[in-house]
């Protein structure tokens, strides 16, 4: 298993205003300019755009008036740890490992966003905060955003083409020996060109690893992680957190405004729920079969592997039910 902590040969390390920067050499000047304008740490640039994932990402131009943009992502923990620690880390090699995995992915022809730099700002002792900077893939959106914003009829018409694009991406990644530690809909970008053909890109390789050859077991486990993310979105789509007890100082106009927001959220959730219903069991089987037969066919009883791992869903669905109860009591 490859888990690297050395700076890749195309990168160099520098310090700017107390911030440690590991940057791709040819972008050193651009990153220094961004740091000096404080767009990186504050995101207050006039041309900064916000993207939401785990925390907030910023989309900023490489330089004033440039069409080329960088995406700046705050490093944050996921799950319960994220609620407790947010973006505070003590494992100093974690961001650098992601840089190295991303470089390996690009060298092996895996479509991904080019890594430009990472920054680390020391807090106290071993603790620090970090940012991860990549080149923005113009016109690409993550799969969840695509589902939310694309009309139902367009999804129905395009889903076979999307399946082919996803199969090509994930099979290329796995054939390169890369296991994605958090393979879900928001970590896959989709881009449609003028001819309506789709291309897919993988992002956020944090905690991923590289081996000489992934086993069939590892491949199936990774695919089922993606499948589980679809089930989770289907499970929670159409649900909103409501608070039927108004606060003492809540005015009638604010209650009306909140009611409108809730109605809009419910409507959006219902639409997403209908879109998720378009992903049928047949589509999932088609995806797994296409994956196994793409390029060099993987000789394995993949149906058996899928059935064995599918039992894991019981515990996840039990946890989703717990979250439902908790949200309804908020």
PDB file of C-alpha atoms in Angstrom:
ATOM      1  CA  UNK A   1       0.000   0.000   0.000  1.00  0.00           C
ATOM      2  CA  UNK A   2       1.373   3.420  -0.975  1.00  0.00           C
ATOM      3  CA  UNK A   3       0.974   6.198   1.575  1.00  0.00           C
ATOM      4  CA  UNK A   4       3.556   8.838   0.772  1.00  0.00           C
ATOM      5  CA  UNK A   5       4.741  11.889   2.655  1.00  0.00           C
ATOM      6  CA  UNK A   6       7.587  13.181   0.451  1.00  0.00           C
ATOM      7  CA  UNK A   7       7.036  16.329  -1.570  1.00  0.00           C
ATOM      8  CA  UNK A   8       6.602  15.381  -5.277  1.00  0.00           C
ATOM      9  CA  UNK A   9       9.473  16.546  -7.532  1.00  0.00           C
ATOM     10  CA  UNK A  10       7.254  19.084  -9.339  1.00  0.00           C
ATOM     11  CA  UNK A  11       6.397  20.824  -6.030  1.00  0.00           C
ATOM     12  CA  UNK A  12       8.398  23.013  -3.687  1.00  0.00           C
ATOM     13  CA  UNK A  13       7.939  24.096  -0.076  1.00  0.00           C
ATOM     14  CA  UNK A  14       7.862  27.711   1.051  1.00  0.00           C
ATOM     15  CA  UNK A  15       6.672  29.897   3.943  1.00  0.00           C
ATOM     16  CA  UNK A  16       4.546  33.007   3.427  1.00  0.00           C
ATOM     17  CA  UNK A  17       3.475  35.086   6.403  1.00  0.00           C
ATOM     18  CA  UNK A  18       3.660  32.178   8.832  1.00  0.00           C
ATOM     19  CA  UNK A  19       1.795  29.837   6.476  1.00  0.00           C
ATOM     20  CA  UNK A  20       3.636  26.798   5.107  1.00  0.00           C
ATOM     21  CA  UNK A  21       2.915  26.358   1.404  1.00  0.00           C
ATOM     22  CA  UNK A  22       3.631  23.276  -0.712  1.00  0.00           C
ATOM     23  CA  UNK A  23       3.027  24.468  -4.259  1.00  0.00           C
ATOM     24  CA  UNK A  24       3.521  23.240  -7.802  1.00  0.00           C
ATOM     25  CA  UNK A  25       6.575  25.169  -8.975  1.00  0.00           C
ATOM     26  CA  UNK A  26       5.008  26.840 -12.010  1.00  0.00           C
ATOM     27  CA  UNK A  27       2.170  28.254  -9.867  1.00  0.00           C
ATOM     28  CA  UNK A  28       4.354  29.663  -7.089  1.00  0.00           C
ATOM     29  CA  UNK A  29       3.887  33.303  -8.114  1.00  0.00           C
ATOM     30  CA  UNK A  30       0.114  32.965  -8.544  1.00  0.00           C
ATOM     31  CA  UNK A  31      -0.313  31.342  -5.110  1.00  0.00           C
ATOM     32  CA  UNK A  32       1.875  33.992  -3.457  1.00  0.00           C
ATOM     33  CA  UNK A  33      -0.285  36.713  -5.013  1.00  0.00           C
ATOM     34  CA  UNK A  34      -3.427  35.044  -3.686  1.00  0.00           C
ATOM     35  CA  UNK A  35      -1.926  34.837  -0.215  1.00  0.00           C
ATOM     36  CA  UNK A  36      -0.914  38.475  -0.287  1.00  0.00           C
ATOM     37  CA  UNK A  37      -4.481  39.481  -1.255  1.00  0.00           C
ATOM     38  CA  UNK A  38      -5.775  37.317   1.619  1.00  0.00           C
ATOM     39  CA  UNK A  39      -8.271  35.634  -0.765  1.00  0.00           C
ATOM     40  CA  UNK A  40      -6.936  32.233   0.274  1.00  0.00           C
ATOM     41  CA  UNK A  41      -7.452  32.557   3.995  1.00  0.00           C
ATOM     42  CA  UNK A  42     -10.483  34.856   4.034  1.00  0.00           C
ATOM     43  CA  UNK A  43     -12.218  34.317   0.692  1.00  0.00           C
ATOM     44  CA  UNK A  44     -13.175  37.985   0.455  1.00  0.00           C
ATOM     45  CA  UNK A  45     -12.083  38.545  -3.139  1.00  0.00           C
ATOM     46  CA  UNK A  46     -14.586  40.327  -5.352  1.00  0.00           C
ATOM     47  CA  UNK A  47     -14.552  37.427  -7.808  1.00  0.00           C
ATOM     48  CA  UNK A  48     -14.676  34.633  -5.224  1.00  0.00           C
ATOM     49  CA  UNK A  49     -17.481  32.125  -5.629  1.00  0.00           C
ATOM     50  CA  UNK A  50     -18.604  29.684  -2.968  1.00  0.00           C
ATOM     51  CA  UNK A  51     -19.059  25.950  -3.353  1.00  0.00           C
ATOM     52  CA  UNK A  52     -20.427  23.698  -0.652  1.00  0.00           C
ATOM     53  CA  UNK A  53     -19.214  20.211   0.218  1.00  0.00           C
ATOM     54  CA  UNK A  54     -17.568  19.198   3.457  1.00  0.00           C
ATOM     55  CA  UNK A  55     -17.380  22.804   4.682  1.00  0.00           C
ATOM     56  CA  UNK A  56     -17.122  25.683   2.212  1.00  0.00           C
ATOM     57  CA  UNK A  57     -14.951  25.785  -0.909  1.00  0.00           C
ATOM     58  CA  UNK A  58     -13.958  28.962  -2.705  1.00  0.00           C
ATOM     59  CA  UNK A  59     -13.628  29.386  -6.457  1.00  0.00           C
ATOM     60  CA  UNK A  60     -11.228  32.244  -7.223  1.00  0.00           C
ATOM     61  CA  UNK A  61      -9.555  33.482 -10.417  1.00  0.00           C
ATOM     62  CA  UNK A  62      -5.849  32.704 -10.810  1.00  0.00           C
ATOM     63  CA  UNK A  63      -5.335  36.441 -11.301  1.00  0.00           C
ATOM     64  CA  UNK A  64      -7.585  39.428 -11.788  1.00  0.00           C
ATOM     65  CA  UNK A  65      -9.630  39.079 -14.967  1.00  0.00           C
ATOM     66  CA  UNK A  66      -8.456  35.517 -15.641  1.00  0.00           C
ATOM     67  CA  UNK A  67     -10.924  32.877 -16.820  1.00  0.00           C
ATOM     68  CA  UNK A  68      -8.784  30.173 -15.184  1.00  0.00           C
ATOM     69  CA  UNK A  69      -9.853  29.523 -11.600  1.00  0.00           C
ATOM     70  CA  UNK A  70      -8.644  27.689  -8.517  1.00  0.00           C
ATOM     71  CA  UNK A  71     -10.857  25.847  -6.029  1.00  0.00           C
ATOM     72  CA  UNK A  72      -9.761  26.286  -2.408  1.00  0.00           C
ATOM     73  CA  UNK A  73     -11.086  23.680   0.005  1.00  0.00           C
ATOM     74  CA  UNK A  74     -10.824  23.849   3.776  1.00  0.00           C
ATOM     75  CA  UNK A  75      -9.479  20.637   5.220  1.00  0.00           C
ATOM     76  CA  UNK A  76     -12.144  19.307   7.604  1.00  0.00           C
ATOM     77  CA  UNK A  77     -12.933  16.100   9.428  1.00  0.00           C
ATOM     78  CA  UNK A  78     -16.076  14.235   8.405  1.00  0.00           C
ATOM     79  CA  UNK A  79     -18.851  12.753  10.547  1.00  0.00           C
ATOM     80  CA  UNK A  80     -18.891  13.127  14.318  1.00  0.00           C
ATOM     81  CA  UNK A  81     -15.207  14.096  14.428  1.00  0.00           C
ATOM     82  CA  UNK A  82     -16.011  17.015  12.150  1.00  0.00           C
ATOM     83  CA  UNK A  83     -18.575  18.318  14.639  1.00  0.00           C
ATOM     84  CA  UNK A  84     -16.035  18.101  17.449  1.00  0.00           C
ATOM     85  CA  UNK A  85     -12.814  19.277  15.783  1.00  0.00           C
ATOM     86  CA  UNK A  86     -13.940  20.960  12.560  1.00  0.00           C
ATOM     87  CA  UNK A  87     -10.783  21.740  10.592  1.00  0.00           C
ATOM     88  CA  UNK A  88      -8.185  21.201  13.338  1.00  0.00           C
ATOM     89  CA  UNK A  89      -5.662  18.422  12.588  1.00  0.00           C
ATOM     90  CA  UNK A  90      -2.529  16.976  14.179  1.00  0.00           C
ATOM     91  CA  UNK A  91      -1.522  14.418  11.504  1.00  0.00           C
ATOM     92  CA  UNK A  92       0.991  16.550   9.646  1.00  0.00           C
ATOM     93  CA  UNK A  93       1.348  14.270   6.616  1.00  0.00           C
ATOM     94  CA  UNK A  94      -2.335  13.934   5.721  1.00  0.00           C
ATOM     95  CA  UNK A  95      -2.618  16.860   3.229  1.00  0.00           C
ATOM     96  CA  UNK A  96       0.709  15.965   1.631  1.00  0.00           C
ATOM     97  CA  UNK A  97      -0.403  12.358   1.185  1.00  0.00           C
ATOM     98  CA  UNK A  98      -3.434  13.581  -0.759  1.00  0.00           C
ATOM     99  CA  UNK A  99      -1.201  15.698  -2.999  1.00  0.00           C
ATOM    100  CA  UNK A 100       0.930  12.644  -3.791  1.00  0.00           C
ATOM    101  CA  UNK A 101      -2.084  10.389  -4.482  1.00  0.00           C
ATOM    102  CA  UNK A 102      -3.565  13.047  -6.782  1.00  0.00           C
ATOM    103  CA  UNK A 103      -0.299  13.301  -8.705  1.00  0.00           C
ATOM    104  CA  UNK A 104      -0.175   9.513  -9.106  1.00  0.00           C
ATOM    105  CA  UNK A 105      -3.788   9.554 -10.359  1.00  0.00           C
ATOM    106  CA  UNK A 106      -3.019  12.186 -13.004  1.00  0.00           C
ATOM    107  CA  UNK A 107       0.165  10.390 -14.093  1.00  0.00           C
ATOM    108  CA  UNK A 108      -1.832   7.176 -14.561  1.00  0.00           C
ATOM    109  CA  UNK A 109      -4.514   8.878 -16.644  1.00  0.00           C
ATOM    110  CA  UNK A 110      -7.249   9.051 -14.004  1.00  0.00           C
ATOM    111  CA  UNK A 111      -9.404  12.139 -14.737  1.00  0.00           C
ATOM    112  CA  UNK A 112      -9.127  14.422 -11.713  1.00  0.00           C
ATOM    113  CA  UNK A 113      -8.632  18.047 -10.749  1.00  0.00           C
ATOM    114  CA  UNK A 114      -4.970  19.073 -10.903  1.00  0.00           C
ATOM    115  CA  UNK A 115      -3.539  19.804  -7.456  1.00  0.00           C
ATOM    116  CA  UNK A 116      -1.882  23.224  -7.289  1.00  0.00           C
ATOM    117  CA  UNK A 117      -0.928  23.663  -3.630  1.00  0.00           C
ATOM    118  CA  UNK A 118      -1.654  22.983   0.021  1.00  0.00           C
ATOM    119  CA  UNK A 119      -1.279  25.435   2.893  1.00  0.00           C
ATOM    120  CA  UNK A 120      -0.770  24.671   6.578  1.00  0.00           C
ATOM    121  CA  UNK A 121      -1.202  27.234   9.335  1.00  0.00           C
ATOM    122  CA  UNK A 122       0.165  26.137  12.696  1.00  0.00           C
ATOM    123  CA  UNK A 123      -2.144  26.667  15.665  1.00  0.00           C
ATOM    124  CA  UNK A 124      -0.514  25.231  18.781  1.00  0.00           C
ATOM    125  CA  UNK A 125       1.991  22.407  19.167  1.00  0.00           C
ATOM    126  CA  UNK A 126       1.195  19.723  16.596  1.00  0.00           C
ATOM    127  CA  UNK A 127      -2.205  21.219  15.685  1.00  0.00           C
ATOM    128  CA  UNK A 128      -2.830  23.071  12.427  1.00  0.00           C
ATOM    129  CA  UNK A 129      -5.421  24.080   9.840  1.00  0.00           C
ATOM    130  CA  UNK A 130      -4.962  23.398   6.148  1.00  0.00           C
ATOM    131  CA  UNK A 131      -6.300  24.352   2.725  1.00  0.00           C
ATOM    132  CA  UNK A 132      -6.211  22.270  -0.439  1.00  0.00           C
ATOM    133  CA  UNK A 133      -6.023  24.095  -3.791  1.00  0.00           C
ATOM    134  CA  UNK A 134      -6.857  22.555  -7.166  1.00  0.00           C
ATOM    135  CA  UNK A 135      -7.462  23.819 -10.684  1.00  0.00           C
ATOM    136  CA  UNK A 136     -11.193  24.206 -11.289  1.00  0.00           C
ATOM    137  CA  UNK A 137     -12.681  21.972 -13.987  1.00  0.00           C
ATOM    138  CA  UNK A 138     -14.784  24.505 -15.855  1.00  0.00           C
ATOM    139  CA  UNK A 139     -18.414  23.533 -16.344  1.00  0.00           C
ATOM    140  CA  UNK A 140     -18.248  20.457 -14.073  1.00  0.00           C
ATOM    141  CA  UNK A 141     -20.613  19.887 -11.146  1.00  0.00           C
ATOM    142  CA  UNK A 142     -20.751  17.093  -8.597  1.00  0.00           C
ATOM    143  CA  UNK A 143     -23.271  14.310  -9.159  1.00  0.00           C
ATOM    144  CA  UNK A 144     -25.581  15.420  -6.369  1.00  0.00           C
ATOM    145  CA  UNK A 145     -25.739  18.961  -7.729  1.00  0.00           C
ATOM    146  CA  UNK A 146     -26.359  17.535 -11.208  1.00  0.00           C
ATOM    147  CA  UNK A 147     -29.326  15.537  -9.876  1.00  0.00           C
ATOM    148  CA  UNK A 148     -30.696  18.542  -8.008  1.00  0.00           C
ATOM    149  CA  UNK A 149     -30.467  20.986 -10.907  1.00  0.00           C
ATOM    150  CA  UNK A 150     -31.145  18.848 -13.996  1.00  0.00           C
ATOM    151  CA  UNK A 151     -34.750  18.370 -15.178  1.00  0.00           C
ATOM    152  CA  UNK A 152     -36.286  14.947 -14.619  1.00  0.00           C
ATOM    153  CA  UNK A 153     -36.696  14.268 -18.343  1.00  0.00           C
ATOM    154  CA  UNK A 154     -33.041  15.088 -19.059  1.00  0.00           C
ATOM    155  CA  UNK A 155     -31.838  12.685 -16.365  1.00  0.00           C
ATOM    156  CA  UNK A 156     -34.051   9.941 -17.746  1.00  0.00           C
ATOM    157  CA  UNK A 157     -32.724  10.546 -21.258  1.00  0.00           C
ATOM    158  CA  UNK A 158     -29.056  10.753 -20.222  1.00  0.00           C
ATOM    159  CA  UNK A 159     -28.713   8.147 -17.472  1.00  0.00           C
ATOM    160  CA  UNK A 160     -27.234   5.391 -19.687  1.00  0.00           C
ATOM    161  CA  UNK A 161     -24.588   7.810 -20.994  1.00  0.00           C
ATOM    162  CA  UNK A 162     -23.850   8.883 -17.410  1.00  0.00           C
ATOM    163  CA  UNK A 163     -23.488   5.258 -16.313  1.00  0.00           C
ATOM    164  CA  UNK A 164     -20.933   4.698 -19.089  1.00  0.00           C
ATOM    165  CA  UNK A 165     -18.964   7.789 -18.015  1.00  0.00           C
ATOM    166  CA  UNK A 166     -18.951   6.668 -14.371  1.00  0.00           C
ATOM    167  CA  UNK A 167     -17.908   3.126 -15.277  1.00  0.00           C
ATOM    168  CA  UNK A 168     -15.017   4.444 -17.364  1.00  0.00           C
ATOM    169  CA  UNK A 169     -13.853   6.764 -14.565  1.00  0.00           C
ATOM    170  CA  UNK A 170     -14.023   4.297 -11.676  1.00  0.00           C
ATOM    171  CA  UNK A 171     -12.636   1.375 -13.648  1.00  0.00           C
ATOM    172  CA  UNK A 172      -9.684   3.565 -14.748  1.00  0.00           C
ATOM    173  CA  UNK A 173      -9.097   4.601 -11.135  1.00  0.00           C
ATOM    174  CA  UNK A 174      -9.242   1.026  -9.851  1.00  0.00           C
ATOM    175  CA  UNK A 175      -7.069  -0.329 -12.662  1.00  0.00           C
ATOM    176  CA  UNK A 176      -4.488   2.291 -11.598  1.00  0.00           C
ATOM    177  CA  UNK A 177      -4.515   0.660  -8.145  1.00  0.00           C
ATOM    178  CA  UNK A 178      -6.257   3.580  -6.403  1.00  0.00           C
ATOM    179  CA  UNK A 179      -8.812   2.870  -3.672  1.00  0.00           C
ATOM    180  CA  UNK A 180     -10.970   5.937  -2.941  1.00  0.00           C
ATOM    181  CA  UNK A 181     -11.553   6.239   0.808  1.00  0.00           C
ATOM    182  CA  UNK A 182     -14.784   8.242   0.463  1.00  0.00           C
ATOM    183  CA  UNK A 183     -16.426   7.382  -2.843  1.00  0.00           C
ATOM    184  CA  UNK A 184     -19.782   9.152  -2.943  1.00  0.00           C
ATOM    185  CA  UNK A 185     -21.804  11.371  -5.261  1.00  0.00           C
ATOM    186  CA  UNK A 186     -20.238  14.674  -4.190  1.00  0.00           C
ATOM    187  CA  UNK A 187     -16.726  13.402  -4.901  1.00  0.00           C
ATOM    188  CA  UNK A 188     -17.490  12.700  -8.557  1.00  0.00           C
ATOM    189  CA  UNK A 189     -17.768  15.600 -10.993  1.00  0.00           C
ATOM    190  CA  UNK A 190     -19.762  15.401 -14.206  1.00  0.00           C
ATOM    191  CA  UNK A 191     -19.290  17.592 -17.267  1.00  0.00           C
ATOM    192  CA  UNK A 192     -21.416  17.649 -20.413  1.00  0.00           C
ATOM    193  CA  UNK A 193     -19.939  19.013 -23.628  1.00  0.00           C
ATOM    194  CA  UNK A 194     -21.673  20.706 -26.571  1.00  0.00           C
ATOM    195  CA  UNK A 195     -22.453  17.346 -28.166  1.00  0.00           C
ATOM    196  CA  UNK A 196     -24.143  16.240 -24.901  1.00  0.00           C
ATOM    197  CA  UNK A 197     -21.434  13.639 -24.190  1.00  0.00           C
ATOM    198  CA  UNK A 198     -20.446  13.218 -20.543  1.00  0.00           C
ATOM    199  CA  UNK A 199     -17.038  13.144 -18.862  1.00  0.00           C
ATOM    200  CA  UNK A 200     -16.528  12.228 -15.205  1.00  0.00           C
ATOM    201  CA  UNK A 201     -13.776  13.265 -12.783  1.00  0.00           C
ATOM    202  CA  UNK A 202     -12.779  12.020  -9.336  1.00  0.00           C
ATOM    203  CA  UNK A 203     -11.918  14.467  -6.534  1.00  0.00           C
ATOM    204  CA  UNK A 204     -11.107  14.455  -2.802  1.00  0.00           C
ATOM    205  CA  UNK A 205      -8.603  11.589  -2.530  1.00  0.00           C
ATOM    206  CA  UNK A 206      -8.024  12.318   1.155  1.00  0.00           C
ATOM    207  CA  UNK A 207      -7.084   9.100   3.030  1.00  0.00           C
ATOM    208  CA  UNK A 208      -7.134   7.115  -0.224  1.00  0.00           C
ATOM    209  CA  UNK A 209      -4.317   4.685  -0.996  1.00  0.00           C
ATOM    210  CA  UNK A 210      -2.486   3.148  -3.940  1.00  0.00           C
ATOM    211  CA  UNK A 211      -1.498  -0.506  -4.396  1.00  0.00           C
ATOM    212  CA  UNK A 212       0.020  -2.417  -7.294  1.00  0.00           C
ATOM    213  CA  UNK A 213      -3.296  -4.137  -7.959  1.00  0.00           C
ATOM    214  CA  UNK A 214      -6.670  -3.855  -6.244  1.00  0.00           C
ATOM    215  CA  UNK A 215      -8.332  -7.145  -5.348  1.00  0.00           C
ATOM    216  CA  UNK A 216     -11.853  -7.890  -6.543  1.00  0.00           C
ATOM    217  CA  UNK A 217     -12.933  -7.641  -2.901  1.00  0.00           C
ATOM    218  CA  UNK A 218     -11.536  -4.100  -2.638  1.00  0.00           C
ATOM    219  CA  UNK A 219     -13.128  -3.075  -5.928  1.00  0.00           C
ATOM    220  CA  UNK A 220     -16.580  -4.333  -4.925  1.00  0.00           C
ATOM    221  CA  UNK A 221     -16.305  -2.742  -1.486  1.00  0.00           C
ATOM    222  CA  UNK A 222     -15.483   0.625  -3.099  1.00  0.00           C
ATOM    223  CA  UNK A 223     -18.354   0.325  -5.590  1.00  0.00           C
ATOM    224  CA  UNK A 224     -20.785  -0.500  -2.818  1.00  0.00           C
ATOM    225  CA  UNK A 225     -19.651   2.600  -0.939  1.00  0.00           C
ATOM    226  CA  UNK A 226     -20.861   4.610  -3.933  1.00  0.00           C
ATOM    227  CA  UNK A 227     -24.074   2.589  -4.080  1.00  0.00           C
ATOM    228  CA  UNK A 228     -24.669   3.261  -0.377  1.00  0.00           C
ATOM    229  CA  UNK A 229     -24.357   7.012  -0.941  1.00  0.00           C
ATOM    230  CA  UNK A 230     -27.173   6.763  -3.497  1.00  0.00           C
ATOM    231  CA  UNK A 231     -29.332   4.898  -0.988  1.00  0.00           C
ATOM    232  CA  UNK A 232     -28.569   7.486   1.694  1.00  0.00           C
ATOM    233  CA  UNK A 233     -29.631  10.387  -0.528  1.00  0.00           C
ATOM    234  CA  UNK A 234     -32.765   8.498  -1.507  1.00  0.00           C
ATOM    235  CA  UNK A 235     -33.467   7.860   2.185  1.00  0.00           C
ATOM    236  CA  UNK A 236     -33.167  11.501   3.242  1.00  0.00           C
ATOM    237  CA  UNK A 237     -34.549  13.193   0.110  1.00  0.00           C
ATOM    238  CA  UNK A 238     -37.853  14.944   0.727  1.00  0.00           C
ATOM    239  CA  UNK A 239     -37.126  15.361   4.449  1.00  0.00           C
ATOM    240  CA  UNK A 240     -36.699  18.722   6.129  1.00  0.00           C
ATOM    241  CA  UNK A 241     -36.037  19.725   9.719  1.00  0.00           C
ATOM    242  CA  UNK A 242     -39.023  21.616  11.046  1.00  0.00           C
ATOM    243  CA  UNK A 243     -39.635  23.483  14.286  1.00  0.00           C
ATOM    244  CA  UNK A 244     -43.321  23.810  15.051  1.00  0.00           C
ATOM    245  CA  UNK A 245     -42.729  25.846  18.210  1.00  0.00           C
ATOM    246  CA  UNK A 246     -42.013  29.487  17.313  1.00  0.00           C
ATOM    247  CA  UNK A 247     -39.607  31.440  19.503  1.00  0.00           C
ATOM    248  CA  UNK A 248     -40.951  34.174  21.786  1.00  0.00           C
ATOM    249  CA  UNK A 249     -39.566  36.978  19.633  1.00  0.00           C
ATOM    250  CA  UNK A 250     -40.583  35.483  16.291  1.00  0.00           C
ATOM    251  CA  UNK A 251     -42.725  37.880  14.277  1.00  0.00           C
ATOM    252  CA  UNK A 252     -45.570  36.946  11.954  1.00  0.00           C
ATOM    253  CA  UNK A 253     -43.562  38.057   8.919  1.00  0.00           C
ATOM    254  CA  UNK A 254     -40.541  35.942   9.927  1.00  0.00           C
ATOM    255  CA  UNK A 255     -42.822  32.936  10.441  1.00  0.00           C
ATOM    256  CA  UNK A 256     -44.248  33.450   6.941  1.00  0.00           C
ATOM    257  CA  UNK A 257     -40.716  33.751   5.536  1.00  0.00           C
ATOM    258  CA  UNK A 258     -39.613  30.585   7.341  1.00  0.00           C
ATOM    259  CA  UNK A 259     -42.733  28.761   6.138  1.00  0.00           C
ATOM    260  CA  UNK A 260     -41.910  29.724   2.542  1.00  0.00           C
ATOM    261  CA  UNK A 261     -38.342  28.495   2.967  1.00  0.00           C
ATOM    262  CA  UNK A 262     -39.601  25.193   4.388  1.00  0.00           C
ATOM    263  CA  UNK A 263     -42.088  24.814   1.541  1.00  0.00           C
ATOM    264  CA  UNK A 264     -39.314  25.461  -0.988  1.00  0.00           C
ATOM    265  CA  UNK A 265     -37.024  22.948   0.743  1.00  0.00           C
ATOM    266  CA  UNK A 266     -39.783  20.334   0.811  1.00  0.00           C
ATOM    267  CA  UNK A 267     -40.580  20.905  -2.861  1.00  0.00           C
ATOM    268  CA  UNK A 268     -36.876  20.598  -3.730  1.00  0.00           C
ATOM    269  CA  UNK A 269     -36.660  17.428  -1.662  1.00  0.00           C
ATOM    270  CA  UNK A 270     -39.703  15.910  -3.340  1.00  0.00           C
ATOM    271  CA  UNK A 271     -38.244  16.647  -6.769  1.00  0.00           C
ATOM    272  CA  UNK A 272     -34.951  15.031  -5.752  1.00  0.00           C
ATOM    273  CA  UNK A 273     -36.831  12.023  -4.393  1.00  0.00           C
ATOM    274  CA  UNK A 274     -38.509  11.523  -7.766  1.00  0.00           C
ATOM    275  CA  UNK A 275     -35.177  11.852  -9.542  1.00  0.00           C
ATOM    276  CA  UNK A 276     -33.566   9.277  -7.244  1.00  0.00           C
ATOM    277  CA  UNK A 277     -36.391   6.888  -8.132  1.00  0.00           C
ATOM    278  CA  UNK A 278     -35.090   6.970 -11.711  1.00  0.00           C
ATOM    279  CA  UNK A 279     -32.030   5.012 -10.537  1.00  0.00           C
ATOM    280  CA  UNK A 280     -33.586   1.562 -10.712  1.00  0.00           C
ATOM    281  CA  UNK A 281     -32.278  -1.822  -9.628  1.00  0.00           C
ATOM    282  CA  UNK A 282     -31.749  -2.605 -13.310  1.00  0.00           C
ATOM    283  CA  UNK A 283     -29.554   0.499 -13.656  1.00  0.00           C
ATOM    284  CA  UNK A 284     -27.415  -0.632 -10.735  1.00  0.00           C
ATOM    285  CA  UNK A 285     -26.995  -4.107 -12.167  1.00  0.00           C
ATOM    286  CA  UNK A 286     -26.134  -2.550 -15.540  1.00  0.00           C
ATOM    287  CA  UNK A 287     -23.510  -0.414 -13.794  1.00  0.00           C
ATOM    288  CA  UNK A 288     -21.851  -3.344 -11.975  1.00  0.00           C
ATOM    289  CA  UNK A 289     -21.909  -5.520 -15.076  1.00  0.00           C
ATOM    290  CA  UNK A 290     -20.448  -2.733 -17.256  1.00  0.00           C
ATOM    291  CA  UNK A 291     -17.742  -2.132 -14.685  1.00  0.00           C
ATOM    292  CA  UNK A 292     -16.742  -5.810 -14.601  1.00  0.00           C
ATOM    293  CA  UNK A 293     -16.653  -6.130 -18.383  1.00  0.00           C
ATOM    294  CA  UNK A 294     -15.069  -2.752 -19.225  1.00  0.00           C
ATOM    295  CA  UNK A 295     -11.761  -3.270 -21.012  1.00  0.00           C
ATOM    296  CA  UNK A 296     -10.224  -6.452 -19.638  1.00  0.00           C
ATOM    297  CA  UNK A 297     -13.031  -8.469 -18.048  1.00  0.00           C
ATOM    298  CA  UNK A 298     -12.537  -9.202 -14.352  1.00  0.00           C
ATOM    299  CA  UNK A 299     -12.926 -12.942 -13.902  1.00  0.00           C
ATOM    300  CA  UNK A 300     -14.948 -13.237 -10.715  1.00  0.00           C
ATOM    301  CA  UNK A 301     -18.395 -14.066  -9.408  1.00  0.00           C
ATOM    302  CA  UNK A 302     -19.184 -10.412  -8.842  1.00  0.00           C
ATOM    303  CA  UNK A 303     -22.864 -11.071  -8.085  1.00  0.00           C
ATOM    304  CA  UNK A 304     -21.818 -13.186  -5.117  1.00  0.00           C
ATOM    305  CA  UNK A 305     -19.476 -10.434  -3.901  1.00  0.00           C
ATOM    306  CA  UNK A 306     -22.250  -7.862  -4.125  1.00  0.00           C
ATOM    307  CA  UNK A 307     -24.661 -10.058  -2.154  1.00  0.00           C
ATOM    308  CA  UNK A 308     -22.091 -10.636   0.591  1.00  0.00           C
ATOM    309  CA  UNK A 309     -21.310  -6.952   1.095  1.00  0.00           C
ATOM    310  CA  UNK A 310     -24.923  -5.808   0.777  1.00  0.00           C
ATOM    311  CA  UNK A 311     -25.579  -7.109   4.319  1.00  0.00           C
ATOM    312  CA  UNK A 312     -23.597  -4.086   5.597  1.00  0.00           C
ATOM    313  CA  UNK A 313     -26.554  -1.890   4.677  1.00  0.00           C
ATOM    314  CA  UNK A 314     -28.542  -3.056   7.685  1.00  0.00           C
ATOM    315  CA  UNK A 315     -26.367  -1.154  10.179  1.00  0.00           C
ATOM    316  CA  UNK A 316     -26.254   1.963   7.991  1.00  0.00           C
ATOM    317  CA  UNK A 317     -30.033   2.051   7.602  1.00  0.00           C
ATOM    318  CA  UNK A 318     -30.428   1.550  11.345  1.00  0.00           C
ATOM    319  CA  UNK A 319     -28.205   4.610  11.893  1.00  0.00           C
ATOM    320  CA  UNK A 320     -30.229   6.607   9.332  1.00  0.00           C
ATOM    321  CA  UNK A 321     -33.376   5.784  11.300  1.00  0.00           C
ATOM    322  CA  UNK A 322     -31.720   7.104  14.458  1.00  0.00           C
ATOM    323  CA  UNK A 323     -30.866  10.330  12.622  1.00  0.00           C
ATOM    324  CA  UNK A 324     -34.491  10.597  11.470  1.00  0.00           C
ATOM    325  CA  UNK A 325     -35.746  10.381  15.063  1.00  0.00           C
ATOM    326  CA  UNK A 326     -33.192  12.922  16.242  1.00  0.00           C
ATOM    327  CA  UNK A 327     -34.042  15.403  13.479  1.00  0.00           C
ATOM    328  CA  UNK A 328     -37.760  15.150  14.126  1.00  0.00           C
ATOM    329  CA  UNK A 329     -37.154  16.101  17.753  1.00  0.00           C
ATOM    330  CA  UNK A 330     -35.038  19.142  16.946  1.00  0.00           C
TER     331      UNK A 330
END
